[in-house]
Coordinates of C-alpha atoms in Angstrom, one line a residue:
M1 CA 10.2 -44.5 -50.2
R2 CA 7.8 -43.5 -53.0
W3 CA 4.7 -44.0 -50.8
I4 CA 6.1 -41.6 -48.2
T5 CA 6.4 -39.0 -50.9
V6 CA 3.0 -39.6 -52.3
V7 CA 1.5 -39.3 -48.8
L8 CA 3.4 -36.1 -48.0
L9 CA 2.5 -34.7 -51.3
T10 CA -1.2 -35.5 -50.7
L11 CA -1.1 -34.1 -47.3
L12 CA 0.4 -30.9 -48.7
V13 CA -2.3 -30.6 -51.3
M14 CA -5.0 -31.1 -48.7
L15 CA -3.6 -28.5 -46.5
Q16 CA -3.3 -26.0 -49.3
Y17 CA -6.7 -26.7 -50.6
R18 CA -8.0 -25.9 -46.9
L19 CA -5.9 -22.8 -46.8
W20 CA -7.3 -21.4 -49.9
F21 CA -10.7 -22.7 -50.3
G22 CA -11.8 -24.2 -46.9
K23 CA -13.6 -22.8 -43.8
H24 CA -11.5 -19.8 -42.4
S25 CA -9.5 -19.7 -45.5
F26 CA -7.3 -16.8 -46.7
P27 CA -9.9 -15.3 -48.8
D28 CA -12.3 -15.3 -45.6
Y29 CA -9.6 -13.7 -43.7
L30 CA -9.2 -10.8 -46.3
A31 CA -13.1 -10.2 -46.3
M32 CA -13.1 -10.2 -42.7
Q33 CA -10.2 -7.7 -42.6
E34 CA -12.5 -5.4 -45.0
E35 CA -15.4 -5.8 -42.6
V36 CA -13.3 -4.7 -39.7
A37 CA -12.0 -1.7 -41.5
A38 CA -15.6 -0.6 -42.4
Q39 CA -16.8 -1.2 -38.9
R40 CA -13.9 1.0 -37.6
A41 CA -14.8 3.8 -39.9
Q42 CA -18.6 3.5 -38.8
N43 CA -17.3 3.5 -35.2
A44 CA -15.3 6.7 -35.7
N45 CA -18.2 8.4 -37.2
L46 CA -20.5 7.4 -34.3
T47 CA -17.8 8.5 -31.9
Q48 CA -17.6 12.0 -33.4
R49 CA -21.6 12.3 -33.3
N50 CA -21.5 11.2 -29.8
D51 CA -19.0 13.9 -28.9
L52 CA -21.1 16.5 -30.6
L53 CA -24.3 15.3 -28.8
K54 CA -22.3 15.4 -25.5
A55 CA -21.2 19.0 -26.3
D56 CA -24.8 19.9 -26.9
I57 CA -25.9 18.4 -23.5
N58 CA -23.3 20.2 -21.6
D59 CA -24.3 23.5 -23.5
L60 CA -28.0 22.9 -22.4
K61 CA -26.9 22.0 -18.8
I62 CA -24.8 25.1 -18.4
G63 CA -26.7 27.9 -19.6
L64 CA -29.9 29.4 -20.9
E65 CA -28.2 30.7 -24.1
A66 CA -28.0 27.4 -25.7
M67 CA -31.7 26.8 -24.9
E68 CA -32.7 30.1 -26.3
E69 CA -30.6 29.5 -29.5
R70 CA -32.5 26.2 -30.0
A71 CA -35.7 27.7 -29.4
R72 CA -35.2 30.4 -31.9
N73 CA -33.6 28.1 -34.7
E74 CA -35.9 25.0 -34.2
L75 CA -39.1 26.3 -32.9
G76 CA -39.1 30.0 -34.2
L77 CA -39.7 31.6 -30.9
I78 CA -38.8 35.2 -30.0
K79 CA -38.6 36.9 -26.7
T80 CA -41.0 39.5 -25.6
G81 CA -40.0 43.1 -26.9
E82 CA -38.0 41.5 -29.9
T83 CA -38.9 42.0 -33.5
F84 CA -38.6 39.1 -36.0
Y85 CA -37.5 40.0 -39.5
R86 CA -37.6 37.3 -42.1
I87 CA -35.5 38.0 -45.2
L88 CA -36.5 36.2 -48.3
P89 CA -34.2 35.5 -51.2
N90 CA -34.9 37.2 -54.5
D91 CA -36.9 35.0 -56.9
Q92 CA -34.7 36.4 -59.9

């Protein structure tokens, strides 16, 4: 009877060791959960960025106003007959 108890206790210790320190252990599980949470946050940011890009694409496809706005802001272009005023901040 004593041998059975020793064998069962040894088996229990081996299983506990594997659970806490072995491959695919509980600390590995917790680390993987943190990686999943970080990846989900990154995916949410990328989804938001993609939605903004899709909105920009739709604006560019629909009308000339978005193209004109981009040309003015990014390239500094002006239409014929328009006057461009640049307001510089005060140095003081």
